[in-house]
PDB file of C-alpha atoms in Angstrom:
ATOM      1  CA  MET F   1      10.983  -2.185  28.775  1.00 42.00           C
ATOM      2  CA  HIS F   2      11.899  -5.725  28.423  1.00 46.00           C
ATOM      3  CA  PRO F   3      14.626  -5.968  25.663  1.00 46.00           C
ATOM      4  CA  ASN F   4      13.573  -9.379  24.473  1.00 47.00           C
ATOM      5  CA  PHE F   5       9.992  -8.362  24.166  1.00 50.00           C
ATOM      6  CA  TRP F   6      10.903  -5.394  21.901  1.00 49.00           C
ATOM      7  CA  ARG F   7      13.665  -7.330  20.060  1.00 48.00           C
ATOM      8  CA  TYR F   8      10.964  -9.387  18.407  1.00 50.00           C
ATOM      9  CA  ILE F   9       9.013  -6.425  17.403  1.00 51.00           C
ATOM     10  CA  LEU F  10      12.054  -4.775  15.808  1.00 48.00           C
ATOM     11  CA  PHE F  11      12.837  -7.655  13.555  1.00 49.00           C
ATOM     12  CA  MET F  12       9.246  -8.187  12.515  1.00 49.00           C
ATOM     13  CA  GLY F  13       9.456  -4.596  11.347  1.00 46.00           C
ATOM     14  CA  LEU F  14      12.628  -5.283   9.504  1.00 44.00           C
ATOM     15  CA  ILE F  15      11.040  -8.073   7.514  1.00 46.00           C
ATOM     16  CA  GLY F  16       7.854  -6.379   6.753  1.00 42.00           C
ATOM     17  CA  LEU F  17       8.178  -2.568   6.802  1.00 36.00           C
ATOM     18  CA  ASN F  18      11.688  -2.634   5.320  1.00 39.00           C
ATOM     19  CA  ASN F  19      11.667  -5.768   3.107  1.00 40.00           C
ATOM     20  CA  HIS F  20      12.586  -3.542   0.232  1.00 34.00           C
ATOM     21  CA  ILE F  21      15.912  -2.968   1.952  1.00 32.00           C
ATOM     22  CA  PHE F  22      16.179  -6.446   3.298  1.00 32.00           C
ATOM     23  CA  ALA F  23      16.249  -7.765  -0.307  1.00 30.00           C
ATOM     24  CA  GLN F  24      19.398  -5.860  -0.849  1.00 30.00           C
ATOM     25  CA  ARG F  25      21.265  -7.287   2.055  1.00 29.00           C
ATOM     26  CA  ALA F  26      23.806 -10.091   1.806  1.00 26.00           C
ATOM     27  CA  ILE F  27      22.356 -12.562   4.270  1.00 25.00           C
ATOM     28  CA  ALA F  28      23.834 -16.142   4.415  1.00 26.00           C
ATOM     29  CA  GLN F  29      20.954 -18.666   4.341  1.00 27.00           C
ATOM     30  CA  THR F  30      21.110 -21.388   6.879  1.00 27.00           C
ATOM     31  CA  PRO F  31      20.259 -24.823   5.354  1.00 29.00           C
ATOM     32  CA  ILE F  32      16.774 -26.079   6.370  1.00 28.00           C
ATOM     33  CA  ASN F  33      16.234 -29.847   6.563  1.00 33.00           C
ATOM     34  CA  SER F  34      12.570 -29.701   6.028  1.00 32.00           C
ATOM     35  CA  PRO F  35      11.153 -29.131   2.421  1.00 33.00           C
ATOM     36  CA  GLN F  36      10.767 -25.483   1.396  1.00 36.00           C
ATOM     37  CA  ILE F  37       7.096 -24.426   0.894  1.00 37.00           C
ATOM     38  CA  GLN F  38       6.131 -21.170  -0.838  1.00 43.00           C
ATOM     39  CA  PRO F  39       4.549 -18.594   1.478  1.00 43.00           C
ATOM     40  CA  SER F  40       1.316 -18.737  -0.328  1.00 44.00           C
ATOM     41  CA  ILE F  41       0.617 -22.365   0.477  1.00 45.00           C
ATOM     42  CA  PRO F  42      -1.514 -22.707   3.575  1.00 49.00           C
ATOM     43  CA  ASN F  43      -0.515 -24.759   6.566  1.00 53.00           C
ATOM     44  CA  GLN F  44      -2.085 -28.192   7.213  1.00 53.00           C
ATOM     45  CA  PRO F  45      -5.148 -27.577   9.364  1.00 53.00           C
ATOM     46  CA  ASN F  46      -4.357 -30.355  11.796  1.00 62.00           C
ATOM     47  CA  LEU F  47      -0.924 -28.707  12.413  1.00 67.00           C
ATOM     48  CA  SER F  48      -1.658 -25.026  12.565  1.00 77.00           C
ATOM     49  CA  GLN F  49      -5.168 -24.888  14.007  1.00 88.00           C
ATOM     50  CA  PRO F  50      -4.055 -24.506  17.663  1.00 90.00           C
ATOM     51  CA  LEU F  51      -2.463 -21.180  16.597  1.00 92.00           C
ATOM     52  CA  TRP F  52      -5.480 -19.693  14.814  1.00 94.00           C
ATOM     53  CA  GLY F  53      -6.782 -16.579  16.477  1.00 94.00           C
ATOM     54  CA  GLN F  54      -5.307 -13.466  18.165  1.00 94.00           C
ATOM     55  CA  TRP F  55      -2.683 -13.512  20.897  1.00 95.00           C
ATOM     56  CA  GLU F  56      -1.358 -10.678  22.930  1.00 93.00           C
ATOM     57  CA  ALA F  57       1.373  -9.713  25.239  1.00 90.00           C
ATOM     58  CA  LYS F  58       1.768  -6.377  27.191  1.00 86.00           C
ATOM     59  CA  ASP F  59       4.850  -4.309  27.723  1.00 78.00           C
ATOM     60  CA  PRO F  60       5.057  -4.121  31.453  1.00 75.00           C
ATOM     61  CA  LEU F  61       6.673  -0.575  31.381  1.00 69.00           C
ATOM     62  CA  THR F  62       4.774   1.273  28.745  1.00 69.00           C
ATOM     63  CA  GLY F  63       1.485  -0.709  28.605  1.00 77.00           C
ATOM     64  CA  ASP F  64       1.864  -1.063  24.712  1.00 78.00           C
ATOM     65  CA  ILE F  65       0.353  -4.332  23.367  1.00 84.00           C
ATOM     66  CA  LEU F  66       1.906  -6.674  20.907  1.00 85.00           C
ATOM     67  CA  ARG F  67      -0.782  -8.547  18.996  1.00 89.00           C
ATOM     68  CA  LEU F  68      -0.188 -11.552  16.793  1.00 92.00           C
ATOM     69  CA  VAL F  69      -2.771 -12.999  14.470  1.00 93.00           C
ATOM     70  CA  PHE F  70      -2.497 -16.456  12.821  1.00 94.00           C
ATOM     71  CA  THR F  71      -5.112 -17.229  10.122  1.00 93.00           C
ATOM     72  CA  PRO F  72      -6.203 -20.697   8.655  1.00 91.00           C
ATOM     73  CA  GLU F  73      -4.892 -19.447   5.262  1.00 90.00           C
ATOM     74  CA  GLY F  74      -1.308 -19.368   6.581  1.00 91.00           C
ATOM     75  CA  LYS F  75      -1.237 -15.513   7.020  1.00 91.00           C
ATOM     76  CA  PHE F  76       0.440 -13.857   9.928  1.00 91.00           C
ATOM     77  CA  TYR F  77      -0.120 -10.241  11.215  1.00 90.00           C
ATOM     78  CA  THR F  78       1.867  -8.476  13.835  1.00 85.00           C
ATOM     79  CA  LEU F  79       1.006  -5.031  15.182  1.00 81.00           C
ATOM     80  CA  ILE F  80       1.771  -2.818  18.141  1.00 77.00           C
ATOM     81  CA  ILE F  81      -1.170  -1.039  19.930  1.00 79.00           C
ATOM     82  CA  PRO F  82       0.106   1.908  21.871  1.00 74.00           C
ATOM     83  CA  ALA F  83      -1.249   2.372  25.482  1.00 73.00           C
ATOM     84  CA  GLY F  84      -4.242   4.709  25.536  1.00 72.00           C
ATOM     85  CA  VAL F  85      -4.809   4.754  21.720  1.00 70.00           C
ATOM     86  CA  SER F  86      -8.430   5.396  20.681  1.00 69.00           C
ATOM     87  CA  GLU F  87     -10.446   2.756  18.953  1.00 64.00           C
ATOM     88  CA  SER F  88     -10.750   4.951  15.831  1.00 67.00           C
ATOM     89  CA  SER F  89      -6.872   5.530  15.482  1.00 71.00           C
ATOM     90  CA  LYS F  90      -5.261   3.832  12.411  1.00 71.00           C
ATOM     91  CA  ILE F  91      -2.756   1.202  13.374  1.00 76.00           C
ATOM     92  CA  PRO F  92      -0.461  -0.271  10.828  1.00 71.00           C
ATOM     93  CA  THR F  93       0.171  -4.042  10.582  1.00 78.00           C
ATOM     94  CA  LEU F  94       2.497  -6.296   8.590  1.00 75.00           C
ATOM     95  CA  GLU F  95       1.249  -9.076   6.471  1.00 82.00           C
ATOM     96  CA  LEU F  96       3.582 -12.069   6.639  1.00 86.00           C
ATOM     97  CA  ALA F  97       3.087 -15.768   6.354  1.00 90.00           C
ATOM     98  CA  TYR F  98       3.869 -18.606   8.669  1.00 92.00           C
ATOM     99  CA  GLN F  99       4.516 -22.490   8.433  1.00 92.00           C
ATOM    100  CA  VAL F 100       4.483 -24.918  11.274  1.00 92.00           C
ATOM    101  CA  ASN F 101       5.963 -28.333  11.864  1.00 86.00           C
ATOM    102  CA  SER F 102       4.282 -29.889  14.859  1.00 79.00           C
ATOM    103  CA  GLN F 103       6.035 -33.201  14.590  1.00 81.00           C
ATOM    104  CA  SER F 104       9.370 -31.872  15.880  1.00 86.00           C
ATOM    105  CA  LYS F 105      10.224 -31.333  19.522  1.00 89.00           C
ATOM    106  CA  PRO F 106      10.028 -28.524  20.312  1.00 92.00           C
ATOM    107  CA  GLN F 107       7.451 -27.633  17.666  1.00 93.00           C
ATOM    108  CA  GLN F 108       8.785 -25.446  14.847  1.00 94.00           C
ATOM    109  CA  ILE F 109       7.329 -22.286  13.173  1.00 93.00           C
ATOM    110  CA  ASP F 110       8.780 -20.233  10.320  1.00 92.00           C
ATOM    111  CA  ILE F 111       7.785 -16.611   9.880  1.00 89.00           C
ATOM    112  CA  ILE F 112       8.054 -15.736   6.297  1.00 87.00           C
ATOM    113  CA  SER F 113       8.346 -12.613   4.271  1.00 80.00           C
ATOM    114  CA  LEU F 114       5.868 -12.523   1.425  1.00 74.00           C
ATOM    115  CA  LYS F 115       7.963 -10.412  -0.708  1.00 67.00           C
ATOM    116  CA  ASN F 116      11.321 -12.213  -0.708  1.00 68.00           C
ATOM    117  CA  GLY F 117      10.537 -15.512   1.061  1.00 79.00           C
ATOM    118  CA  GLN F 118      13.106 -15.061   3.866  1.00 80.00           C
ATOM    119  CA  ARG F 119      12.410 -16.885   6.977  1.00 86.00           C
ATOM    120  CA  ILE F 120      12.901 -16.425  10.753  1.00 86.00           C
ATOM    121  CA  LEU F 121      13.204 -20.026  12.173  1.00 90.00           C
ATOM    122  CA  SER F 122      11.479 -20.329  15.417  1.00 92.00           C
ATOM    123  CA  ILE F 123       9.883 -22.677  17.924  1.00 94.00           C
ATOM    124  CA  TRP F 124       6.564 -22.711  19.744  1.00 95.00           C
ATOM    125  CA  GLU F 125       4.371 -24.549  22.265  1.00 94.00           C
ATOM    126  CA  LEU F 126       1.190 -24.305  24.122  1.00 94.00           C
ATOM    127  CA  THR F 127       1.449 -24.223  27.805  1.00 94.00           C
ATOM    128  CA  LYS F 128      -0.763 -26.191  30.201  1.00 94.00           C
ATOM    129  CA  ASP F 129      -2.835 -23.066  30.845  1.00 94.00           C
ATOM    130  CA  GLY F 130      -3.340 -22.387  27.156  1.00 94.00           C
ATOM    131  CA  LYS F 131      -0.761 -19.665  26.592  1.00 95.00           C
ATOM    132  CA  LEU F 132       1.435 -19.526  23.507  1.00 95.00           C
ATOM    133  CA  ARG F 133       5.140 -19.662  24.142  1.00 95.00           C
ATOM    134  CA  LEU F 134       7.321 -18.415  21.201  1.00 92.00           C
ATOM    135  CA  ASP F 135      11.124 -18.220  20.740  1.00 90.00           C
ATOM    136  CA  PHE F 136      12.452 -16.480  17.766  1.00 84.00           C
ATOM    137  CA  GLY F 137      16.093 -16.978  18.641  1.00 80.00           C
ATOM    138  CA  LYS F 138      18.239 -14.271  17.235  1.00 72.00           C
ATOM    139  CA  SER F 139      15.198 -13.201  15.109  1.00 68.00           C
ATOM    140  CA  GLN F 140      17.128 -12.794  11.932  1.00 69.00           C
ATOM    141  CA  PRO F 141      16.768 -14.592   8.602  1.00 72.00           C
ATOM    142  CA  GLY F 142      19.659 -16.821   7.948  1.00 77.00           C
ATOM    143  CA  THR F 143      20.346 -17.690  11.671  1.00 82.00           C
ATOM    144  CA  PRO F 144      19.832 -21.108  13.159  1.00 89.00           C
ATOM    145  CA  ARG F 145      16.623 -22.189  14.738  1.00 92.00           C
ATOM    146  CA  PRO F 146      16.658 -22.275  18.608  1.00 91.00           C
ATOM    147  CA  THR F 147      16.530 -25.806  19.953  1.00 92.00           C
ATOM    148  CA  THR F 148      15.137 -24.840  23.448  1.00 93.00           C
ATOM    149  CA  PHE F 149      13.224 -21.905  24.903  1.00 93.00           C
ATOM    150  CA  GLY F 150      15.750 -19.301  26.050  1.00 87.00           C
ATOM    151  CA  ALA F 151      15.879 -15.684  27.291  1.00 78.00           C
ATOM    152  CA  GLY F 152      14.126 -14.430  24.169  1.00 75.00           C
ATOM    153  CA  THR F 153      10.940 -16.330  24.731  1.00 87.00           C
ATOM    154  CA  ILE F 154       7.673 -14.514  24.678  1.00 89.00           C
ATOM    155  CA  LEU F 155       4.508 -15.581  26.428  1.00 92.00           C
ATOM    156  CA  LEU F 156       1.182 -14.572  24.833  1.00 94.00           C
ATOM    157  CA  GLU F 157      -2.416 -14.993  25.889  1.00 95.00           C
ATOM    158  CA  LYS F 158      -5.236 -15.784  23.434  1.00 96.00           C
ATOM    159  CA  THR F 159      -7.683 -12.906  23.282  1.00 94.00           C
ATOM    160  CA  ALA F 160      -9.855 -13.912  20.376  1.00 94.00           C
ATOM    161  CA  ALA F 161     -10.561 -16.911  18.086  1.00 93.00           C
ATOM    162  CA  SER F 162     -11.547 -14.557  15.224  1.00 92.00           C
ATOM    163  CA  THR F 163      -8.725 -13.767  12.729  1.00 91.00           C
ATOM    164  CA  GLU F 164     -10.704 -10.860  11.295  1.00 89.00           C
ATOM    165  CA  LEU F 165      -8.729  -7.622  11.636  1.00 86.00           C
ATOM    166  CA  PRO F 166     -10.608  -4.513  13.006  1.00 81.00           C
ATOM    167  CA  ALA F 167     -11.609  -1.791  10.670  1.00 81.00           C
ATOM    168  CA  ASN F 168      -8.911   0.632  12.113  1.00 79.00           C
ATOM    169  CA  ILE F 169      -6.034  -1.752  11.235  1.00 80.00           C
ATOM    170  CA  GLN F 170      -4.222  -0.905   8.009  1.00 72.00           C
ATOM    171  CA  ILE F 171      -2.065  -3.369   6.269  1.00 75.00           C
ATOM    172  CA  TYR F 172       1.219  -1.636   5.490  1.00 60.00           C
ATOM    173  CA  ASN F 173       2.362  -1.349   1.892  1.00 50.00           C
ATOM    174  CA  PRO F 174       5.736   0.419   1.285  1.00 45.00           C
ATOM    175  CA  THR F 175       5.525   3.313  -1.123  1.00 42.00           C
ATOM    176  CA  SER F 176       8.144   4.712  -3.325  1.00 44.00           C
ATOM    177  CA  ASN F 177       7.905   8.432  -2.755  1.00 51.00           C
ATOM    178  CA  SER F 178      10.882  10.235  -1.404  1.00 64.00           C
ATOM    179  CA  ALA F 179       9.552  11.211   2.065  1.00 69.00           C
ATOM    180  CA  SER F 180       8.380   7.682   2.842  1.00 70.00           C
ATOM    181  CA  SER F 181      11.621   6.043   1.638  1.00 80.00           C
ATOM    182  CA  VAL F 182      13.862   8.363   3.710  1.00 89.00           C
ATOM    183  CA  LYS F 183      11.816   7.735   6.904  1.00 87.00           C
ATOM    184  CA  GLN F 184      11.967   3.915   6.251  1.00 82.00           C
ATOM    185  CA  ASP F 185      15.676   4.226   5.889  1.00 87.00           C
ATOM    186  CA  ILE F 186      16.098   6.119   9.156  1.00 91.00           C
ATOM    187  CA  ASP F 187      13.637   3.692  10.863  1.00 87.00           C
ATOM    188  CA  LEU F 188      15.699   0.783   9.687  1.00 84.00           C
ATOM    189  CA  VAL F 189      18.889   2.274  11.114  1.00 89.00           C
ATOM    190  CA  ASN F 190      17.204   3.047  14.412  1.00 89.00           C
ATOM    191  CA  ARG F 191      15.902  -0.542  14.723  1.00 84.00           C
ATOM    192  CA  GLU F 192      19.273  -2.029  13.756  1.00 85.00           C
ATOM    193  CA  GLN F 193      21.201   0.276  16.167  1.00 89.00           C
ATOM    194  CA  THR F 194      18.741  -0.840  18.913  1.00 86.00           C
ATOM    195  CA  ILE F 195      19.392  -4.486  18.199  1.00 83.00           C
ATOM    196  CA  TYR F 196      23.155  -3.970  17.924  1.00 86.00           C
ATOM    197  CA  PHE F 197      23.210  -2.260  21.268  1.00 87.00           C
ATOM    198  CA  LEU F 198      21.263  -5.089  22.855  1.00 83.00           C
ATOM    199  CA  GLU F 199      23.794  -7.553  21.539  1.00 82.00           C
ATOM    200  CA  ASN F 200      27.043  -5.586  22.067  1.00 87.00           C
ATOM    201  CA  ASN F 201      26.249  -3.036  24.781  1.00 87.00           C
ATOM    202  CA  GLU F 202      27.346  -0.252  22.434  1.00 89.00           C
ATOM    203  CA  PHE F 203      26.144   1.414  19.256  1.00 91.00           C
ATOM    204  CA  ALA F 204      27.701   0.734  15.827  1.00 91.00           C
ATOM    205  CA  ASN F 205      29.744   3.667  14.426  1.00 88.00           C
ATOM    206  CA  THR F 206      29.307   2.677  10.739  1.00 90.00           C
ATOM    207  CA  ILE F 207      26.486   1.650   8.601  1.00 87.00           C
ATOM    208  CA  GLN F 208      28.568  -1.392   7.475  1.00 86.00           C
ATOM    209  CA  GLN F 209      28.627  -2.784  11.055  1.00 87.00           C
ATOM    210  CA  LEU F 210      24.814  -2.838  10.935  1.00 85.00           C
ATOM    211  CA  GLY F 211      24.828  -4.825   7.785  1.00 77.00           C
ATOM    212  CA  VAL F 212      22.524  -2.294   6.095  1.00 77.00           C
ATOM    213  CA  LYS F 213      23.024  -1.306   2.408  1.00 75.00           C
ATOM    214  CA  ILE F 214      21.743   2.341   2.350  1.00 82.00           C
ATOM    215  CA  PRO F 215      23.599   4.706   0.038  1.00 86.00           C
ATOM    216  CA  LEU F 216      24.753   7.709   2.167  1.00 90.00           C
ATOM    217  CA  VAL F 217      24.260  10.015  -0.835  1.00 91.00           C
ATOM    218  CA  THR F 218      21.137   9.919  -3.058  1.00 88.00           C
ATOM    219  CA  ASP F 219      19.451  12.263  -5.512  1.00 88.00           C
ATOM    220  CA  ASP F 220      17.364  13.792  -2.610  1.00 91.00           C
ATOM    221  CA  TYR F 221      19.330  13.317   0.579  1.00 93.00           C
ATOM    222  CA  ILE F 222      22.736  13.160   2.293  1.00 94.00           C
ATOM    223  CA  TYR F 223      22.914  10.651   5.234  1.00 95.00           C
ATOM    224  CA  GLN F 224      25.152  10.800   8.133  1.00 95.00           C
ATOM    225  CA  LEU F 225      25.705   8.660  11.225  1.00 94.00           C
ATOM    226  CA  GLN F 226      26.874  10.337  14.409  1.00 91.00           C
ATOM    227  CA  VAL F 227      27.954   8.271  17.461  1.00 88.00           C
ATOM    228  CA  SER F 228      29.307   9.529  20.782  1.00 79.00           C
ATOM    229  CA  SER F 229      32.961   8.730  21.454  1.00 74.00           C
ATOM    230  CA  ASP F 230      32.177   6.010  23.936  1.00 64.00           C
ATOM    231  CA  LYS F 231      29.513   4.481  21.646  1.00 64.00           C
ATOM    232  CA  THR F 232      26.866   4.620  24.378  1.00 65.00           C
ATOM    233  CA  GLY F 233      24.099   6.987  25.424  1.00 84.00           C
ATOM    234  CA  LYS F 234      22.898   8.072  21.951  1.00 89.00           C
ATOM    235  CA  VAL F 235      23.382   7.518  18.394  1.00 93.00           C
ATOM    236  CA  VAL F 236      22.011   9.782  15.607  1.00 95.00           C
ATOM    237  CA  PHE F 237      21.243   9.220  11.956  1.00 95.00           C
ATOM    238  CA  THR F 238      20.444  12.288   9.774  1.00 96.00           C
ATOM    239  CA  ALA F 239      19.048  12.937   6.424  1.00 96.00           C
ATOM    240  CA  LYS F 240      19.780  16.377   4.937  1.00 96.00           C
ATOM    241  CA  ALA F 241      17.599  17.320   2.044  1.00 94.00           C
ATOM    242  CA  LYS F 242      19.419  18.352  -1.190  1.00 93.00           C
ATOM    243  CA  LYS F 243      16.411  20.047  -2.632  1.00 92.00           C
ATOM    244  CA  ALA F 244      14.545  23.053  -1.328  1.00 92.00           C
ATOM    245  CA  ASN F 245      11.072  21.375  -1.497  1.00 92.00           C
ATOM    246  CA  LEU F 246      12.007  18.528   0.770  1.00 93.00           C
ATOM    247  CA  ASN F 247      11.928  18.235   4.537  1.00 94.00           C
ATOM    248  CA  SER F 248      15.036  17.120   6.489  1.00 96.00           C
ATOM    249  CA  TYR F 249      15.137  14.440   9.139  1.00 96.00           C
ATOM    250  CA  VAL F 250      17.015  13.272  12.231  1.00 97.00           C
ATOM    251  CA  GLY F 251      16.636   9.873  13.736  1.00 95.00           C
ATOM    252  CA  ALA F 252      17.946   9.042  17.271  1.00 94.00           C
ATOM    253  CA  VAL F 253      18.376   5.988  19.621  1.00 92.00           C
ATOM    254  CA  PHE F 254      18.813   6.658  23.329  1.00 90.00           C
ATOM    255  CA  GLU F 255      20.055   4.319  26.025  1.00 86.00           C
ATOM    256  CA  TYR F 256      18.980   5.453  29.501  1.00 82.00           C
ATOM    257  CA  LYS F 257      17.810   4.233  32.874  1.00 77.00           C
ATOM    258  CA  SER F 258      14.061   4.362  33.542  1.00 69.00           C
ATOM    259  CA  LYS F 259      12.456   5.438  36.804  1.00 66.00           C
ATOM    260  CA  GLU F 260      12.727   1.793  37.827  1.00 67.00           C
ATOM    261  CA  ARG F 261      16.416   2.014  37.249  1.00 64.00           C
ATOM    262  CA  GLU F 262      16.101  -0.410  34.291  1.00 72.00           C
ATOM    263  CA  LYS F 263      18.354  -0.018  31.206  1.00 76.00           C
ATOM    264  CA  THR F 264      16.015   1.100  28.476  1.00 81.00           C
ATOM    265  CA  ILE F 265      16.230   1.778  24.736  1.00 84.00           C
ATOM    266  CA  ALA F 266      14.007   4.266  22.920  1.00 86.00           C
ATOM    267  CA  SER F 267      14.087   5.806  19.464  1.00 89.00           C
ATOM    268  CA  ILE F 268      12.479   8.527  17.434  1.00 92.00           C
ATOM    269  CA  ILE F 269      12.389  10.109  14.019  1.00 93.00           C
ATOM    270  CA  CYS F 270      12.039  13.927  13.828  1.00 95.00           C
ATOM    271  CA  GLU F 271      10.939  15.805  10.639  1.00 95.00           C
ATOM    272  CA  THR F 272      11.335  19.490   9.988  1.00 95.00           C
ATOM    273  CA  ASP F 273       8.016  21.397  10.208  1.00 95.00           C
ATOM    274  CA  VAL F 274       8.647  22.913   6.834  1.00 94.00           C
ATOM    275  CA  PRO F 275      10.850  21.957   3.749  1.00 94.00           C
ATOM    276  CA  THR F 276      14.406  22.930   4.366  1.00 95.00           C
ATOM    277  CA  GLN F 277      17.963  21.959   3.560  1.00 95.00           C
ATOM    278  CA  THR F 278      18.974  22.556   7.095  1.00 96.00           C
ATOM    279  CA  LEU F 279      18.953  19.636   9.580  1.00 96.00           C
ATOM    280  CA  PRO F 280      16.677  19.966  12.667  1.00 95.00           C
ATOM    281  CA  ASN F 281      18.458  20.212  15.980  1.00 95.00           C
ATOM    282  CA  GLN F 282      18.847  16.820  17.704  1.00 93.00           C
ATOM    283  CA  PRO F 283      16.054  15.392  19.961  1.00 93.00           C
ATOM    284  CA  THR F 284      16.525  15.303  23.734  1.00 90.00           C
ATOM    285  CA  LEU F 285      15.602  12.985  26.573  1.00 85.00           C
ATOM    286  CA  VAL F 286      12.768  14.244  28.872  1.00 83.00           C
ATOM    287  CA  GLU F 287      11.285  13.044  32.098  1.00 69.00           C
ATOM    288  CA  ASP F 288       8.087  11.640  30.443  1.00 64.00           C
ATOM    289  CA  ILE F 289       7.515   7.884  30.639  1.00 63.00           C
ATOM    290  CA  ALA F 290       5.012   7.910  27.897  1.00 65.00           C
ATOM    291  CA  ALA F 291       7.199   9.841  25.411  1.00 70.00           C
ATOM    292  CA  PRO F 292      10.834   9.970  26.675  1.00 81.00           C
ATOM    293  CA  ILE F 293      12.373  11.640  23.677  1.00 87.00           C
ATOM    294  CA  ARG F 294      11.212  15.030  22.437  1.00 91.00           C
ATOM    295  CA  CYS F 295      11.935  16.629  19.031  1.00 93.00           C
ATOM    296  CA  ALA F 296      13.572  20.011  18.982  1.00 94.00           C
ATOM    297  CA  THR F 297      11.676  23.178  18.189  1.00 94.00           C
ATOM    298  CA  GLY F 298      11.136  23.451  14.451  1.00 95.00           C
ATOM    299  CA  SER F 299      10.709  19.692  14.061  1.00 94.00           C
ATOM    300  CA  HIS F 300       8.059  17.111  15.112  1.00 94.00           C
ATOM    301  CA  PRO F 301       7.875  13.251  15.654  1.00 92.00           C
ATOM    302  CA  THR F 302       6.995  11.227  12.505  1.00 90.00           C
ATOM    303  CA  GLN F 303       6.538   7.654  11.515  1.00 84.00           C
ATOM    304  CA  PRO F 304       7.838   5.677   8.562  1.00 74.00           C
TER     305      PRO F 304
END
C-alpha cells in the first residue's frame, strides 16, 4: 500500500467524517492571499470545468479504488470502493466543496469542509495524456499550500463525465447516538496514529501528541491509549462501556511488512458481539492480504 495514496484518504476522512471533532481542535490558520469565498458559492465554469466528472486511482496492493467527483456546482465527493465489492453494496461518501484558481502556476485548488469552512490548500494540473495530477501537501487545514508537485502527488484517470452518484452511494451525515460517536472517536485516533507514524516512524503515546481533543472519560465510555514500549508495531485505543446496555470497543493500528516486503499500515475497529462493560481482546495480524487484521473471538469488525 502506497503511504501517500492513503494519506490523502485519511485526511479527507478527518475533514468530513470527523468534522464534529475537527471543529474542536486548535488549528492555526495559514493566511491565504486570495479572497475567501464561502463553500456554497460555485466555481467559475471556465476555471473548474476541466475537473468536472469522476476520477479514479487504484491501490496497487489491495485493488481498492479511490474515486473523486467534481461537480459544476462546486461540490466535491470522495469515496473508497473496496476491491470485489458488489454493485448493490452501500458505500459512504463525503460531501465537501472545492474552489480553483487556474491563473496561478501551478494551478491551485482548495478542498473545503462544508461544516466549518476549513481548507486543505492544494495544487493540480492536467497531464498531456489527460490525467489529473493532485498534490495535497501535508493534507491538513492550516498548513501551507505546496508550490511544486512532490512525493505526495496522486495521479488519477477520468472515468466518467457524469457527476451523478450511483444509487448505492450514501452521503455520510454524522449522528449523535453513543455507538456512532464512540466509533467515530476511535476511527479518528486510528487515522491520526497512521498519519503520525508515516511522518515520525513511530506511534504517538498520548492523545495530546495527535492534537485530538477527545475526553478520555465520558458519561458512557472510558478511553485508553496503549502503545508498545518501542512505539512501533502496534498501537491500541480502547473504549470501555460504563453502562451495561452498551458495547465495548477496541481500535488498533498495525505496522508490518507485506508479502512484497513493503512497510504497510493497517487499522481496524472491533466491537463486542453483545453489550458488555468488558473490553474485547485485542485484534491480531493474520496472513490474509485482503483482511490483514482479525478481531478476537467475541468481537467483530465495525465501521464508524
